[in-house]
Amino acid sequence: MLLENTHHFNYPYMSFRSGTRMTQIPEHEIAGALTSLQRMSDEELQGLLNDEDTFTTFVNQSELYRRWESDKEVEMTSNKSLAEYNLSFEPKLIEGKATLKELYDKVRGMMTEIATKRSMLDSSNSRSSLDTTYALLQAASAESDEKSEELSESFVNGSIDLETFSNQFIPLRVCAHLRRLKSEKMAEMIASQRQRSSSAPYPSGPQIMMPMPGMGIPR
């Protein structure tokens, strides 16, 4: 037979690529495939060489080919499951983007409001009013921080669930951030006003003309 002496050789591990990963073929499986060939007559072997359909049938019925097909099917199923899993997050991603845009628009609106109020406050000379507003903003910012910390502790302690925490925590943090921005801007305004006040020249009143000796008082 054509392959009667193949059992005298050692066959190391072979590998072939299945999809995106390499599959190692154990030596005993290679030996098993060669054993199938050894059991064939010269006529059958010649038929494999000369007839493509016969060769294809032999390959498709081999253990190696079935193993490759099984691995390929497993990998395709795994890839499909992974794709479906990733797609399941798409609605949440879209919702998250919409929420982020909404928060961004609110921040921009608040910043515009702050700029407008700053312009109005710059024209005011009431330092006490600015100081009072700044103190109120600081207190409001501290209150928002305290509420968010209490909410975090409630979540850690298990008093509230994740959904309740998410729905309440984000607005609280946004509110605290905006109040902190207002407070910082107000502090800058107060410092700027005080600097302008300290550098302004002392106002002088009208000069009084004193009569010189020998001169009468002008009428």
PDB file of C-alpha atoms in Angstrom:
ATOM      1  CA  MET A   1       0.000   0.000   0.000  1.00  0.00           C
ATOM      2  CA  LEU A   2       1.075   3.577  -0.591  1.00  0.00           C
ATOM      3  CA  LEU A   3       1.035   4.562   3.110  1.00  0.00           C
ATOM      4  CA  GLU A   4       2.195   1.318   4.730  1.00  0.00           C
ATOM      5  CA  ASN A   5       5.259   2.877   6.388  1.00  0.00           C
ATOM      6  CA  THR A   6       3.731   6.049   7.756  1.00  0.00           C
ATOM      7  CA  HIS A   7       3.482   4.607  11.282  1.00  0.00           C
ATOM      8  CA  HIS A   8       7.262   4.807  11.639  1.00  0.00           C
ATOM      9  CA  PHE A   9       7.129   8.655  11.829  1.00  0.00           C
ATOM     10  CA  ASN A  10       6.286  10.858  14.787  1.00  0.00           C
ATOM     11  CA  TYR A  11       3.730  13.600  14.042  1.00  0.00           C
ATOM     12  CA  PRO A  12       3.956  16.715  16.210  1.00  0.00           C
ATOM     13  CA  TYR A  13       1.025  18.945  17.041  1.00  0.00           C
ATOM     14  CA  MET A  14      -0.396  20.679  13.999  1.00  0.00           C
ATOM     15  CA  SER A  15      -2.589  23.753  13.992  1.00  0.00           C
ATOM     16  CA  PHE A  16      -5.086  25.364  11.691  1.00  0.00           C
ATOM     17  CA  ARG A  17      -6.950  28.647  11.902  1.00  0.00           C
ATOM     18  CA  SER A  18     -10.649  28.548  12.734  1.00  0.00           C
ATOM     19  CA  GLY A  19     -12.152  31.999  12.356  1.00  0.00           C
ATOM     20  CA  THR A  20      -9.946  34.304  14.410  1.00  0.00           C
ATOM     21  CA  ARG A  21      -8.185  31.724  16.610  1.00  0.00           C
ATOM     22  CA  MET A  22      -5.722  28.900  16.106  1.00  0.00           C
ATOM     23  CA  THR A  23      -6.884  25.353  16.870  1.00  0.00           C
ATOM     24  CA  GLN A  24      -4.234  22.836  17.930  1.00  0.00           C
ATOM     25  CA  ILE A  25      -4.627  19.336  16.450  1.00  0.00           C
ATOM     26  CA  PRO A  26      -3.399  16.645  18.863  1.00  0.00           C
ATOM     27  CA  GLU A  27      -0.999  13.998  17.567  1.00  0.00           C
ATOM     28  CA  HIS A  28      -3.426  11.139  18.154  1.00  0.00           C
ATOM     29  CA  GLU A  29      -6.009  12.745  15.864  1.00  0.00           C
ATOM     30  CA  ILE A  30      -3.434  13.137  13.111  1.00  0.00           C
ATOM     31  CA  ALA A  31      -2.407   9.515  13.613  1.00  0.00           C
ATOM     32  CA  GLY A  32      -6.070   8.505  13.445  1.00  0.00           C
ATOM     33  CA  ALA A  33      -6.490  10.243  10.102  1.00  0.00           C
ATOM     34  CA  LEU A  34      -3.386   8.533   8.745  1.00  0.00           C
ATOM     35  CA  THR A  35      -4.620   5.174  10.027  1.00  0.00           C
ATOM     36  CA  SER A  36      -7.758   5.624   7.953  1.00  0.00           C
ATOM     37  CA  LEU A  37      -5.571   6.159   4.913  1.00  0.00           C
ATOM     38  CA  GLN A  38      -3.424   3.128   5.741  1.00  0.00           C
ATOM     39  CA  ARG A  39      -6.478   0.896   5.758  1.00  0.00           C
ATOM     40  CA  MET A  40      -7.380   1.892   2.217  1.00  0.00           C
ATOM     41  CA  SER A  41      -6.303  -0.144  -0.781  1.00  0.00           C
ATOM     42  CA  ASP A  42      -4.083   1.223  -3.503  1.00  0.00           C
ATOM     43  CA  GLU A  43      -7.123   1.521  -5.721  1.00  0.00           C
ATOM     44  CA  GLU A  44      -8.990   3.544  -3.114  1.00  0.00           C
ATOM     45  CA  LEU A  45      -6.000   5.790  -2.557  1.00  0.00           C
ATOM     46  CA  GLN A  46      -5.635   6.294  -6.276  1.00  0.00           C
ATOM     47  CA  GLY A  47      -9.301   7.216  -6.394  1.00  0.00           C
ATOM     48  CA  LEU A  48      -8.725   9.887  -3.759  1.00  0.00           C
ATOM     49  CA  LEU A  49      -5.946  11.370  -5.841  1.00  0.00           C
ATOM     50  CA  ASN A  50      -7.825  11.284  -9.137  1.00  0.00           C
ATOM     51  CA  ASP A  51     -11.412  12.039  -8.109  1.00  0.00           C
ATOM     52  CA  GLU A  52     -12.023  15.389  -6.428  1.00  0.00           C
ATOM     53  CA  ASP A  53     -15.514  14.425  -5.257  1.00  0.00           C
ATOM     54  CA  THR A  54     -14.198  11.251  -3.612  1.00  0.00           C
ATOM     55  CA  PHE A  55     -11.452  13.225  -1.907  1.00  0.00           C
ATOM     56  CA  THR A  56     -13.949  15.860  -0.697  1.00  0.00           C
ATOM     57  CA  THR A  57     -16.227  13.161   0.709  1.00  0.00           C
ATOM     58  CA  PHE A  58     -13.310  11.537   2.529  1.00  0.00           C
ATOM     59  CA  VAL A  59     -12.255  14.857   4.051  1.00  0.00           C
ATOM     60  CA  ASN A  60     -15.799  15.783   5.110  1.00  0.00           C
ATOM     61  CA  GLN A  61     -16.171  12.436   6.889  1.00  0.00           C
ATOM     62  CA  SER A  62     -12.868  12.708   8.741  1.00  0.00           C
ATOM     63  CA  GLU A  63     -12.685  13.424  12.457  1.00  0.00           C
ATOM     64  CA  LEU A  64     -10.427  16.424  11.871  1.00  0.00           C
ATOM     65  CA  TYR A  65     -12.917  18.081   9.549  1.00  0.00           C
ATOM     66  CA  ARG A  66     -15.818  17.425  11.927  1.00  0.00           C
ATOM     67  CA  ARG A  67     -13.762  18.920  14.738  1.00  0.00           C
ATOM     68  CA  TRP A  68     -13.042  21.996  12.643  1.00  0.00           C
ATOM     69  CA  GLU A  69     -16.716  22.379  11.725  1.00  0.00           C
ATOM     70  CA  SER A  70     -17.715  22.030  15.390  1.00  0.00           C
ATOM     71  CA  ASP A  71     -15.182  24.639  16.500  1.00  0.00           C
ATOM     72  CA  LYS A  72     -16.326  26.989  13.755  1.00  0.00           C
ATOM     73  CA  GLU A  73     -19.960  26.609  14.768  1.00  0.00           C
ATOM     74  CA  VAL A  74     -19.134  27.224  18.429  1.00  0.00           C
ATOM     75  CA  GLU A  75     -17.170  30.339  17.549  1.00  0.00           C
ATOM     76  CA  MET A  76     -19.936  31.671  15.296  1.00  0.00           C
ATOM     77  CA  THR A  77     -22.477  31.112  18.058  1.00  0.00           C
ATOM     78  CA  SER A  78     -20.213  32.846  20.553  1.00  0.00           C
ATOM     79  CA  ASN A  79     -19.695  35.817  18.236  1.00  0.00           C
ATOM     80  CA  LYS A  80     -23.435  36.076  17.630  1.00  0.00           C
ATOM     81  CA  SER A  81     -24.149  36.024  21.366  1.00  0.00           C
ATOM     82  CA  LEU A  82     -21.521  38.686  21.965  1.00  0.00           C
ATOM     83  CA  ALA A  83     -22.970  40.885  19.210  1.00  0.00           C
ATOM     84  CA  GLU A  84     -26.476  40.516  20.640  1.00  0.00           C
ATOM     85  CA  TYR A  85     -25.148  41.325  24.106  1.00  0.00           C
ATOM     86  CA  ASN A  86     -23.466  44.486  22.831  1.00  0.00           C
ATOM     87  CA  LEU A  87     -26.606  45.536  20.955  1.00  0.00           C
ATOM     88  CA  SER A  88     -28.627  45.182  24.146  1.00  0.00           C
ATOM     89  CA  PHE A  89     -26.731  48.165  25.549  1.00  0.00           C
ATOM     90  CA  GLU A  90     -27.567  50.410  22.592  1.00  0.00           C
ATOM     91  CA  PRO A  91     -30.846  51.792  24.065  1.00  0.00           C
ATOM     92  CA  LYS A  92     -29.086  52.630  27.335  1.00  0.00           C
ATOM     93  CA  LEU A  93     -26.257  54.262  25.410  1.00  0.00           C
ATOM     94  CA  ILE A  94     -28.688  56.386  23.406  1.00  0.00           C
ATOM     95  CA  GLU A  95     -30.551  57.318  26.576  1.00  0.00           C
ATOM     96  CA  GLY A  96     -27.280  58.184  28.300  1.00  0.00           C
ATOM     97  CA  LYS A  97     -26.231  60.431  25.423  1.00  0.00           C
ATOM     98  CA  ALA A  98     -29.587  62.215  25.523  1.00  0.00           C
ATOM     99  CA  THR A  99     -29.296  62.725  29.287  1.00  0.00           C
ATOM    100  CA  LEU A 100     -25.751  64.013  28.924  1.00  0.00           C
ATOM    101  CA  LYS A 101     -26.827  66.471  26.219  1.00  0.00           C
ATOM    102  CA  GLU A 102     -29.697  67.666  28.384  1.00  0.00           C
ATOM    103  CA  LEU A 103     -27.363  68.226  31.325  1.00  0.00           C
ATOM    104  CA  TYR A 104     -24.864  69.977  29.063  1.00  0.00           C
ATOM    105  CA  ASP A 105     -27.578  72.308  27.760  1.00  0.00           C
ATOM    106  CA  LYS A 106     -28.645  73.060  31.321  1.00  0.00           C
ATOM    107  CA  VAL A 107     -25.063  73.844  32.300  1.00  0.00           C
ATOM    108  CA  ARG A 108     -24.696  76.152  29.302  1.00  0.00           C
ATOM    109  CA  GLY A 109     -27.969  77.844  30.201  1.00  0.00           C
ATOM    110  CA  MET A 110     -26.859  78.304  33.785  1.00  0.00           C
ATOM    111  CA  MET A 111     -23.508  79.674  32.675  1.00  0.00           C
ATOM    112  CA  THR A 112     -25.300  82.154  30.408  1.00  0.00           C
ATOM    113  CA  GLU A 113     -27.534  83.108  33.308  1.00  0.00           C
ATOM    114  CA  ILE A 114     -24.493  83.552  35.528  1.00  0.00           C
ATOM    115  CA  ALA A 115     -22.825  85.766  32.928  1.00  0.00           C
ATOM    116  CA  THR A 116     -25.970  87.881  32.611  1.00  0.00           C
ATOM    117  CA  LYS A 117     -26.339  88.271  36.356  1.00  0.00           C
ATOM    118  CA  ARG A 118     -22.668  89.081  36.677  1.00  0.00           C
ATOM    119  CA  SER A 119     -23.061  91.860  34.139  1.00  0.00           C
ATOM    120  CA  MET A 120     -25.995  93.229  36.121  1.00  0.00           C
ATOM    121  CA  LEU A 121     -24.193  92.920  39.447  1.00  0.00           C
ATOM    122  CA  ASP A 122     -21.101  94.664  38.087  1.00  0.00           C
ATOM    123  CA  SER A 123     -23.178  97.806  37.688  1.00  0.00           C
ATOM    124  CA  SER A 124     -24.266  97.659  41.310  1.00  0.00           C
ATOM    125  CA  ASN A 125     -22.224  99.282  44.082  1.00  0.00           C
ATOM    126  CA  SER A 126     -23.864  97.316  46.857  1.00  0.00           C
ATOM    127  CA  ARG A 127     -21.033  95.297  48.371  1.00  0.00           C
ATOM    128  CA  SER A 128     -23.199  94.000  51.178  1.00  0.00           C
ATOM    129  CA  SER A 129     -25.677  92.597  48.677  1.00  0.00           C
ATOM    130  CA  LEU A 130     -22.887  90.696  46.895  1.00  0.00           C
ATOM    131  CA  ASP A 131     -21.538  89.365  50.178  1.00  0.00           C
ATOM    132  CA  THR A 132     -25.000  88.174  51.214  1.00  0.00           C
ATOM    133  CA  THR A 133     -25.595  86.472  47.865  1.00  0.00           C
ATOM    134  CA  TYR A 134     -22.179  84.809  48.031  1.00  0.00           C
ATOM    135  CA  ALA A 135     -22.896  83.489  51.525  1.00  0.00           C
ATOM    136  CA  LEU A 136     -26.253  82.111  50.388  1.00  0.00           C
ATOM    137  CA  LEU A 137     -24.642  80.393  47.398  1.00  0.00           C
ATOM    138  CA  GLN A 138     -21.999  78.828  49.616  1.00  0.00           C
ATOM    139  CA  ALA A 139     -24.675  77.557  51.986  1.00  0.00           C
ATOM    140  CA  ALA A 140     -26.741  76.166  49.105  1.00  0.00           C
ATOM    141  CA  SER A 141     -23.680  74.449  47.617  1.00  0.00           C
ATOM    142  CA  ALA A 142     -22.804  72.903  50.977  1.00  0.00           C
ATOM    143  CA  GLU A 143     -26.406  71.738  51.366  1.00  0.00           C
ATOM    144  CA  SER A 144     -26.324  69.988  47.952  1.00  0.00           C
ATOM    145  CA  ASP A 145     -23.019  68.301  48.819  1.00  0.00           C
ATOM    146  CA  GLU A 146     -24.423  67.136  52.144  1.00  0.00           C
ATOM    147  CA  LYS A 147     -27.544  65.700  50.510  1.00  0.00           C
ATOM    148  CA  SER A 148     -25.513  63.821  47.898  1.00  0.00           C
ATOM    149  CA  GLU A 149     -23.262  62.379  50.622  1.00  0.00           C
ATOM    150  CA  GLU A 150     -26.299  61.259  52.617  1.00  0.00           C
ATOM    151  CA  LEU A 151     -27.738  59.642  49.492  1.00  0.00           C
ATOM    152  CA  SER A 152     -24.439  57.824  48.862  1.00  0.00           C
ATOM    153  CA  GLU A 153     -24.402  56.525  52.427  1.00  0.00           C
ATOM    154  CA  SER A 154     -27.988  55.307  52.055  1.00  0.00           C
ATOM    155  CA  PHE A 155     -27.029  53.414  48.897  1.00  0.00           C
ATOM    156  CA  VAL A 156     -23.939  51.882  50.513  1.00  0.00           C
ATOM    157  CA  ASN A 157     -25.976  50.849  53.544  1.00  0.00           C
ATOM    158  CA  GLY A 158     -28.576  49.257  51.293  1.00  0.00           C
ATOM    159  CA  SER A 159     -31.379  51.623  52.318  1.00  0.00           C
ATOM    160  CA  ILE A 160     -32.143  52.458  48.680  1.00  0.00           C
ATOM    161  CA  ASP A 161     -31.773  50.480  45.455  1.00  0.00           C
ATOM    162  CA  LEU A 162     -29.583  51.303  42.452  1.00  0.00           C
ATOM    163  CA  GLU A 163     -32.376  52.814  40.365  1.00  0.00           C
ATOM    164  CA  THR A 164     -33.452  55.216  43.123  1.00  0.00           C
ATOM    165  CA  PHE A 165     -29.830  56.150  43.739  1.00  0.00           C
ATOM    166  CA  SER A 166     -29.168  56.832  40.043  1.00  0.00           C
ATOM    167  CA  ASN A 167     -32.325  58.903  39.597  1.00  0.00           C
ATOM    168  CA  GLN A 168     -31.564  61.123  42.601  1.00  0.00           C
ATOM    169  CA  PHE A 169     -27.772  61.261  42.741  1.00  0.00           C
ATOM    170  CA  ILE A 170     -27.063  62.704  39.274  1.00  0.00           C
ATOM    171  CA  PRO A 171     -29.444  65.711  39.643  1.00  0.00           C
ATOM    172  CA  LEU A 172     -28.011  66.398  43.101  1.00  0.00           C
ATOM    173  CA  ARG A 173     -24.433  66.382  41.810  1.00  0.00           C
ATOM    174  CA  VAL A 174     -25.351  68.606  38.862  1.00  0.00           C
ATOM    175  CA  CYS A 175     -27.100  71.037  41.202  1.00  0.00           C
ATOM    176  CA  ALA A 176     -24.116  71.052  43.575  1.00  0.00           C
ATOM    177  CA  HIS A 177     -21.736  71.620  40.662  1.00  0.00           C
ATOM    178  CA  LEU A 178     -23.772  74.529  39.313  1.00  0.00           C
ATOM    179  CA  ARG A 179     -24.055  76.120  42.741  1.00  0.00           C
ATOM    180  CA  ARG A 180     -20.324  75.759  43.228  1.00  0.00           C
ATOM    181  CA  LEU A 181     -19.722  77.445  39.874  1.00  0.00           C
ATOM    182  CA  LYS A 182     -22.030  80.291  40.864  1.00  0.00           C
ATOM    183  CA  SER A 183     -20.262  80.615  44.199  1.00  0.00           C
ATOM    184  CA  GLU A 184     -16.832  80.742  42.546  1.00  0.00           C
ATOM    185  CA  LYS A 185     -17.996  83.309  40.007  1.00  0.00           C
ATOM    186  CA  MET A 186     -19.529  85.388  42.780  1.00  0.00           C
ATOM    187  CA  ALA A 187     -16.259  85.265  44.730  1.00  0.00           C
ATOM    188  CA  GLU A 188     -14.407  86.517  41.649  1.00  0.00           C
ATOM    189  CA  MET A 189     -16.910  89.346  41.244  1.00  0.00           C
ATOM    190  CA  ILE A 190     -16.555  90.445  44.860  1.00  0.00           C
ATOM    191  CA  ALA A 191     -12.749  90.350  44.652  1.00  0.00           C
ATOM    192  CA  SER A 192     -12.817  92.320  41.392  1.00  0.00           C
ATOM    193  CA  GLN A 193     -15.166  94.944  42.821  1.00  0.00           C
ATOM    194  CA  ARG A 194     -13.068  95.347  45.956  1.00  0.00           C
ATOM    195  CA  GLN A 195      -9.938  95.727  43.846  1.00  0.00           C
ATOM    196  CA  ARG A 196     -11.582  98.431  41.751  1.00  0.00           C
ATOM    197  CA  SER A 197     -12.828 100.183  44.877  1.00  0.00           C
ATOM    198  CA  SER A 198      -9.382 100.181  46.497  1.00  0.00           C
ATOM    199  CA  SER A 199      -7.657 101.500  43.367  1.00  0.00           C
ATOM    200  CA  ALA A 200     -10.202 104.265  42.620  1.00  0.00           C
ATOM    201  CA  PRO A 201      -8.993 107.862  43.491  1.00  0.00           C
ATOM    202  CA  TYR A 202     -10.568 109.523  46.515  1.00  0.00           C
ATOM    203  CA  PRO A 203     -13.285 111.899  45.277  1.00  0.00           C
ATOM    204  CA  SER A 204     -12.441 115.558  45.817  1.00  0.00           C
ATOM    205  CA  GLY A 205     -15.055 118.262  46.411  1.00  0.00           C
ATOM    206  CA  PRO A 206     -15.174 121.765  44.865  1.00  0.00           C
ATOM    207  CA  GLN A 207     -12.264 124.043  45.745  1.00  0.00           C
ATOM    208  CA  ILE A 208     -13.080 126.995  48.018  1.00  0.00           C
ATOM    209  CA  MET A 209     -11.470 130.275  46.964  1.00  0.00           C
ATOM    210  CA  MET A 210     -10.018 132.032  50.003  1.00  0.00           C
ATOM    211  CA  PRO A 211      -9.625 135.835  49.695  1.00  0.00           C
ATOM    212  CA  MET A 212      -6.082 137.169  49.551  1.00  0.00           C
ATOM    213  CA  PRO A 213      -5.036 139.990  51.863  1.00  0.00           C
ATOM    214  CA  GLY A 214      -6.220 143.327  50.485  1.00  0.00           C
ATOM    215  CA  MET A 215      -8.901 141.723  48.396  1.00  0.00           C
ATOM    216  CA  GLY A 216     -12.557 141.863  49.133  1.00  0.00           C
ATOM    217  CA  ILE A 217     -14.798 138.889  49.258  1.00  0.00           C
ATOM    218  CA  PRO A 218     -16.070 138.291  45.777  1.00  0.00           C
ATOM    219  CA  ARG A 219     -19.758 138.792  45.396  1.00  0.00           C
TER     220      ARG A 219
END
